[in-house]
PDB file of C-alpha atoms and ligand atoms in Angstrom:
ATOM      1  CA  UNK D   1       0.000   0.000   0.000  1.00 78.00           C
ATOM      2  CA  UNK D   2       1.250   3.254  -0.978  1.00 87.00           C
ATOM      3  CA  UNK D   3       1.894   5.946   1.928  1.00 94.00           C
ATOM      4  CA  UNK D   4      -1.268   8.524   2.387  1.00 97.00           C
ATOM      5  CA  UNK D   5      -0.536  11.541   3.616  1.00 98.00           C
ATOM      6  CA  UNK D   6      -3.118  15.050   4.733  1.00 98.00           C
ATOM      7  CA  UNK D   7      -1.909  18.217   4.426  1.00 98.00           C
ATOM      8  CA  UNK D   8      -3.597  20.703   6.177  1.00 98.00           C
ATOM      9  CA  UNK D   9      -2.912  24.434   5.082  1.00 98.00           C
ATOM     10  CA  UNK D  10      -4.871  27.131   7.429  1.00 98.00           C
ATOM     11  CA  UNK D  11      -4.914  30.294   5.215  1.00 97.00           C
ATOM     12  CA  UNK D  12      -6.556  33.580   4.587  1.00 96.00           C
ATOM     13  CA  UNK D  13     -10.211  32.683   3.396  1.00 96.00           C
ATOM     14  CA  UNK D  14      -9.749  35.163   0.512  1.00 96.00           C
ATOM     15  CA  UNK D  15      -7.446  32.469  -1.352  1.00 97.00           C
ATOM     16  CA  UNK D  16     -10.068  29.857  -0.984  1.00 97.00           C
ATOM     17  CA  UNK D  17     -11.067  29.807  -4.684  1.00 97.00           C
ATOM     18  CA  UNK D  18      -7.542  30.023  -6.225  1.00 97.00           C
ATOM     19  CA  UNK D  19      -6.066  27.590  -4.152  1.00 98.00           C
ATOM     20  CA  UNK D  20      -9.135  25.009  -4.763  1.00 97.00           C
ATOM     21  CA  UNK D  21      -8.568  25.758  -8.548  1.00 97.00           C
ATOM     22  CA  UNK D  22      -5.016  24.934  -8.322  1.00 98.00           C
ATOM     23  CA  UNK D  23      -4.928  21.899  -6.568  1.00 98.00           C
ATOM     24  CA  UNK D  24      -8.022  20.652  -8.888  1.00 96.00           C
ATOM     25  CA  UNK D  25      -5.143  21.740 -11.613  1.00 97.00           C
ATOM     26  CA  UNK D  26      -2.619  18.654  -9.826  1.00 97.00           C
ATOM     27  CA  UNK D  27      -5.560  16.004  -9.687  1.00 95.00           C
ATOM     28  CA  UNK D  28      -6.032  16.008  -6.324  1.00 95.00           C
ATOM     29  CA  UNK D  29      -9.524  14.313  -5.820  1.00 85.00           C
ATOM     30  CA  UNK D  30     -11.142  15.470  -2.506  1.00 93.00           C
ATOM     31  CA  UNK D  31     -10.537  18.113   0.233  1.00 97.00           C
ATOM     32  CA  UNK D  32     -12.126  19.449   3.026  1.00 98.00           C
ATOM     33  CA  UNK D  33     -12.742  23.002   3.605  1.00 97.00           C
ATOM     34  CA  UNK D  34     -13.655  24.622   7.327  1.00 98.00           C
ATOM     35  CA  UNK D  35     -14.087  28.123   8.276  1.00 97.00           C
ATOM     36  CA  UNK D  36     -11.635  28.284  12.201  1.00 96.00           C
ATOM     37  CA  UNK D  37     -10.234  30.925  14.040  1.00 92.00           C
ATOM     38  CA  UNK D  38      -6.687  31.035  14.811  1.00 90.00           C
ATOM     39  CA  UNK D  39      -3.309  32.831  16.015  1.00 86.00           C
ATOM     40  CA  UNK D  40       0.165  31.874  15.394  1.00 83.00           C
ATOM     41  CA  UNK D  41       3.319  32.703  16.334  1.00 74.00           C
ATOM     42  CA  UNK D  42       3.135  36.740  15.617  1.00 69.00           C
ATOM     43  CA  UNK D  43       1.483  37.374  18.974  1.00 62.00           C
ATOM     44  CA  UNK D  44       1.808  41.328  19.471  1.00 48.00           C
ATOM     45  CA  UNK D  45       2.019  42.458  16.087  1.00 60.00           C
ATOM     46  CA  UNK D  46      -1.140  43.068  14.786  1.00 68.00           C
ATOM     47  CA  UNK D  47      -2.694  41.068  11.872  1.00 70.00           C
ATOM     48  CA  UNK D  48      -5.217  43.024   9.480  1.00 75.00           C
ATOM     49  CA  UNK D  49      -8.161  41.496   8.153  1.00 76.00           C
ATOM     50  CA  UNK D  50     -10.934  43.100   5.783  1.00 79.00           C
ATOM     51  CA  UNK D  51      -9.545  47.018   6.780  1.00 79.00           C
ATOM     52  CA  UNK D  52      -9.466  45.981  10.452  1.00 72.00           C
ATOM     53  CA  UNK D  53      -7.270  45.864  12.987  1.00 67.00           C
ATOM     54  CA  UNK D  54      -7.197  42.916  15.151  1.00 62.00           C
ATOM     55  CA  UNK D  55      -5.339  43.311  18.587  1.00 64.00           C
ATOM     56  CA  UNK D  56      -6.844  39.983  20.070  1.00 63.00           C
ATOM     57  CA  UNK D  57      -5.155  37.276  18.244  1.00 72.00           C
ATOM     58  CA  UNK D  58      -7.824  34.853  16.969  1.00 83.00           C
ATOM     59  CA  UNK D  59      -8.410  35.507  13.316  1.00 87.00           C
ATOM     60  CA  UNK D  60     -11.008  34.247  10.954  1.00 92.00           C
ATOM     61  CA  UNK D  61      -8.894  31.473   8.493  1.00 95.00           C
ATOM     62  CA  UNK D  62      -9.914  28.915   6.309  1.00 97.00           C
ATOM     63  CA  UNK D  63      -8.580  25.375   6.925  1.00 98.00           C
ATOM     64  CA  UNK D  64      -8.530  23.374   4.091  1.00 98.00           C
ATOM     65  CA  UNK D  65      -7.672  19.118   4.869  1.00 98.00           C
ATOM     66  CA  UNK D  66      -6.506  17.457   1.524  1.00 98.00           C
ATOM     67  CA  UNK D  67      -5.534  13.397   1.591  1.00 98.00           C
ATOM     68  CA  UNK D  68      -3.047  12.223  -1.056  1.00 97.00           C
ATOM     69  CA  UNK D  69      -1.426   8.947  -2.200  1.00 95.00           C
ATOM     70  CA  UNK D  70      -0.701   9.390  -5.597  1.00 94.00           C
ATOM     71  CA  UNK D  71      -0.135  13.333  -5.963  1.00 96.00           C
ATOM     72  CA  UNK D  72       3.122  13.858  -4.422  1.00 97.00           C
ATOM     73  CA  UNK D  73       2.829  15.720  -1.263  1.00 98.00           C
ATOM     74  CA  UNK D  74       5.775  18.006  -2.322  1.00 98.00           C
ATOM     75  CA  UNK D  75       4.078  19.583  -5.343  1.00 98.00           C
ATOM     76  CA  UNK D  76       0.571  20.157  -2.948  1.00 98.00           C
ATOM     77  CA  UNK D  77       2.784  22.269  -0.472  1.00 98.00           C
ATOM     78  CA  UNK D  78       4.483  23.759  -3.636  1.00 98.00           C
ATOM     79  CA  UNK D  79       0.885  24.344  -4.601  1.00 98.00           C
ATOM     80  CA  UNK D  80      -0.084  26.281  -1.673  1.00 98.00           C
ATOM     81  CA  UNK D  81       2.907  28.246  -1.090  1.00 98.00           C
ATOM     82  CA  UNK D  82       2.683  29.567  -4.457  1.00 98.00           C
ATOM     83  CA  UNK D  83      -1.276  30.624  -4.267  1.00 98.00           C
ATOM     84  CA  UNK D  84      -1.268  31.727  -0.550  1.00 98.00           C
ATOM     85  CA  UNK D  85       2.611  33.345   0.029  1.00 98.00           C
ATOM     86  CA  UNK D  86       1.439  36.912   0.125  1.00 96.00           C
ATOM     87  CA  UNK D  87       4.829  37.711   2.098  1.00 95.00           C
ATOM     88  CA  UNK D  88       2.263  39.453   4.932  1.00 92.00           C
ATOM     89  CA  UNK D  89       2.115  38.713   8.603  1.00 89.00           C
ATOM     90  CA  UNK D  90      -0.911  35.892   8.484  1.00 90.00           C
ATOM     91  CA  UNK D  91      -0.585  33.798   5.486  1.00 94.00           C
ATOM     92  CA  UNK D  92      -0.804  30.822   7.294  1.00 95.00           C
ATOM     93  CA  UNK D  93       0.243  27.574   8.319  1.00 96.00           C
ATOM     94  CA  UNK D  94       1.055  23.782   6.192  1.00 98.00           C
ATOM     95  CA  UNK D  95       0.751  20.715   8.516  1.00 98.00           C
ATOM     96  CA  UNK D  96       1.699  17.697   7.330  1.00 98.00           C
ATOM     97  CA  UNK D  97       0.562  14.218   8.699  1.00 98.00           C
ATOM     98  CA  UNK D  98       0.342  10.455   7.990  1.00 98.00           C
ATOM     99  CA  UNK D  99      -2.836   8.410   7.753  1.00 97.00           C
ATOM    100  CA  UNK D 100      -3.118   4.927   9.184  1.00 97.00           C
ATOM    101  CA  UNK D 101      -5.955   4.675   6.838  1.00 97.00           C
ATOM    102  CA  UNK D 102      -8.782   5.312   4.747  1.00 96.00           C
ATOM    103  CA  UNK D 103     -12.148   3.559   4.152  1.00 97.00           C
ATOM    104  CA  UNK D 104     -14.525   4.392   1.284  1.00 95.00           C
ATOM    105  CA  UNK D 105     -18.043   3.820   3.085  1.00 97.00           C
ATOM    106  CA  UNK D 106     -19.988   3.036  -0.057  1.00 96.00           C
ATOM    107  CA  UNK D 107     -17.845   0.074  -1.443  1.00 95.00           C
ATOM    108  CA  UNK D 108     -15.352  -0.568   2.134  1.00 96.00           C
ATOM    109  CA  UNK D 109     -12.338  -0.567  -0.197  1.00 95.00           C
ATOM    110  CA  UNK D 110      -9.305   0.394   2.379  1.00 95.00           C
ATOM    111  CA  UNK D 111      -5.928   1.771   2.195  1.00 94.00           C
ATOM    112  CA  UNK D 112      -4.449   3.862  -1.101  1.00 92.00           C
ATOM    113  CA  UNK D 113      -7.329   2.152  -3.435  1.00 92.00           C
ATOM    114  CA  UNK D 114     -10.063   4.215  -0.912  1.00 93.00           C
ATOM    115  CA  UNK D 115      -8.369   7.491  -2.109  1.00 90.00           C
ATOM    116  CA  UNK D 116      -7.528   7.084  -6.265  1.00 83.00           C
ATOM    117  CA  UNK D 117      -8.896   8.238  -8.640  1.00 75.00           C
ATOM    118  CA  UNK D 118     -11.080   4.972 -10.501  1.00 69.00           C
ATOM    119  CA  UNK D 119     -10.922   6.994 -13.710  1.00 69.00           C
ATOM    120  CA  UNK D 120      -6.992   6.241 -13.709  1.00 62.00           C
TER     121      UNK D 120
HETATM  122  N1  ATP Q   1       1.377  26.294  16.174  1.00 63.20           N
HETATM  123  C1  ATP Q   1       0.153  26.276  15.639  1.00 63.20           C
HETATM  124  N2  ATP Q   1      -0.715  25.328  15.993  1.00 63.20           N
HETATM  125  C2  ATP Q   1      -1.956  25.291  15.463  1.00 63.20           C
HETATM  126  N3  ATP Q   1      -2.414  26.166  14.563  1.00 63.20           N
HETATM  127  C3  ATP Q   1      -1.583  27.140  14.182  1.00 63.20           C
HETATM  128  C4  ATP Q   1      -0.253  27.247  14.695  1.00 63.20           C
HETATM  129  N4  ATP Q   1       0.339  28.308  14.102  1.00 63.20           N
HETATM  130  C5  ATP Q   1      -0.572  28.820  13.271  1.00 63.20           C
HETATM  131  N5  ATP Q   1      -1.718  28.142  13.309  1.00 63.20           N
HETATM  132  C6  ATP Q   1      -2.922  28.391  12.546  1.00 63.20           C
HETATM  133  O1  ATP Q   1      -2.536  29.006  11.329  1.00 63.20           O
HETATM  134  C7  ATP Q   1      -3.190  30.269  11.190  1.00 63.20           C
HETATM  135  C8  ATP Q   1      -2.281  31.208  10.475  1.00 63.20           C
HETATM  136  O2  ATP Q   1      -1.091  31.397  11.228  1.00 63.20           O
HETATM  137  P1  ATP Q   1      -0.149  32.643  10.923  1.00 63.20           P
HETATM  138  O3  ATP Q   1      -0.068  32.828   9.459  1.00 63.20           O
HETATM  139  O4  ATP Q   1      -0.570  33.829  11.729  1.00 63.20           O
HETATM  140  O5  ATP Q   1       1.218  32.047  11.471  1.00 63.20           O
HETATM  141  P2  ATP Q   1       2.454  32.820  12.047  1.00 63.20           P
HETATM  142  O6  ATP Q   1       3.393  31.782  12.510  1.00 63.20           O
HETATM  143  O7  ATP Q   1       1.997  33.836  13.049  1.00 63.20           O
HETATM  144  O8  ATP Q   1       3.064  33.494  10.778  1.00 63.20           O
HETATM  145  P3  ATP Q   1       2.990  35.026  10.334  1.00 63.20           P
HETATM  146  O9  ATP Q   1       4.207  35.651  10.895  1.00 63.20           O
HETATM  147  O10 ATP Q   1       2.964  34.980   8.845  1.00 63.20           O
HETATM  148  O11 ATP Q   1       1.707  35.593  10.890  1.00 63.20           O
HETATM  149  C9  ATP Q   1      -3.537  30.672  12.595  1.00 63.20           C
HETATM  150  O12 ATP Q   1      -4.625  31.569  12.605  1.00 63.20           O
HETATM  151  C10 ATP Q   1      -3.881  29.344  13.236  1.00 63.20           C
HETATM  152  O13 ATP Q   1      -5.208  28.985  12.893  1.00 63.20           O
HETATM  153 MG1   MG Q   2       0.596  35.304  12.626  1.00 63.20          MG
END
């Protein structure tokens, strides 16, 4: 069984579209998208959003989850970096994790085979 991976990029909801467009663009299959509100490490310095100025540190982001066997996890952070690198305080965050596993409810195929693409 090939190794899945998620990648889980927390970014500025603005980028949402692009960044769904481009990964569409390196066949990756499925993602899941979540509205969250975050900080990182730029505690003190203030962080913009939408004209405003936000001195409390929790800031509306979108997290987007995308599992991959096939599509190298390289060119998905490649992906990212190149849609959401605004060089600004708050472009977010890349996480990168393995998966144990993966079922696909409908037909209980497991492992790599639950993630691919049947057209291929
Ligand atoms: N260590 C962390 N653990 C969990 N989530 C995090 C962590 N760091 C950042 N995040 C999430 O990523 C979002 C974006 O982080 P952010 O871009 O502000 O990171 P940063 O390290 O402060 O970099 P920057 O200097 O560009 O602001 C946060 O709002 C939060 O949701
Ligand atoms: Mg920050």
């Amino acid at each position: 069984m090939k190794p899945i991976t998620k990648i889980e990029i927390i970014t500025r909801s603005e980028k949402i579209d692009e960044l769904k467009e481009a990964m569409n663009g390196i066949g990756v299959a499925g993602m899941t998208m979540s509205q969250v509100y975050g900080c990182g490490l730029t505690k003190g310095h203030k962080e913009i959003y939408r004209g405003q100025e936000y001195t409390i540190n929790l800031i509306p982001k979108t997290k987007v989850e995308i599992v991959v066997c096939e599509v190298p996890v390289d060119l998905v952070i490649a992906t990212a970096k190149k849609v959401c690198q605004t060089g600004k305080i708050g472009d977010g965050k890349i996480f990168i994790y393995p998966i144990a596993n993966a079922v696909r409810i409908r037909t209980g195929e497991e492992g790599d085979i639950a993630i691919m693409d049947p057209e291929k």
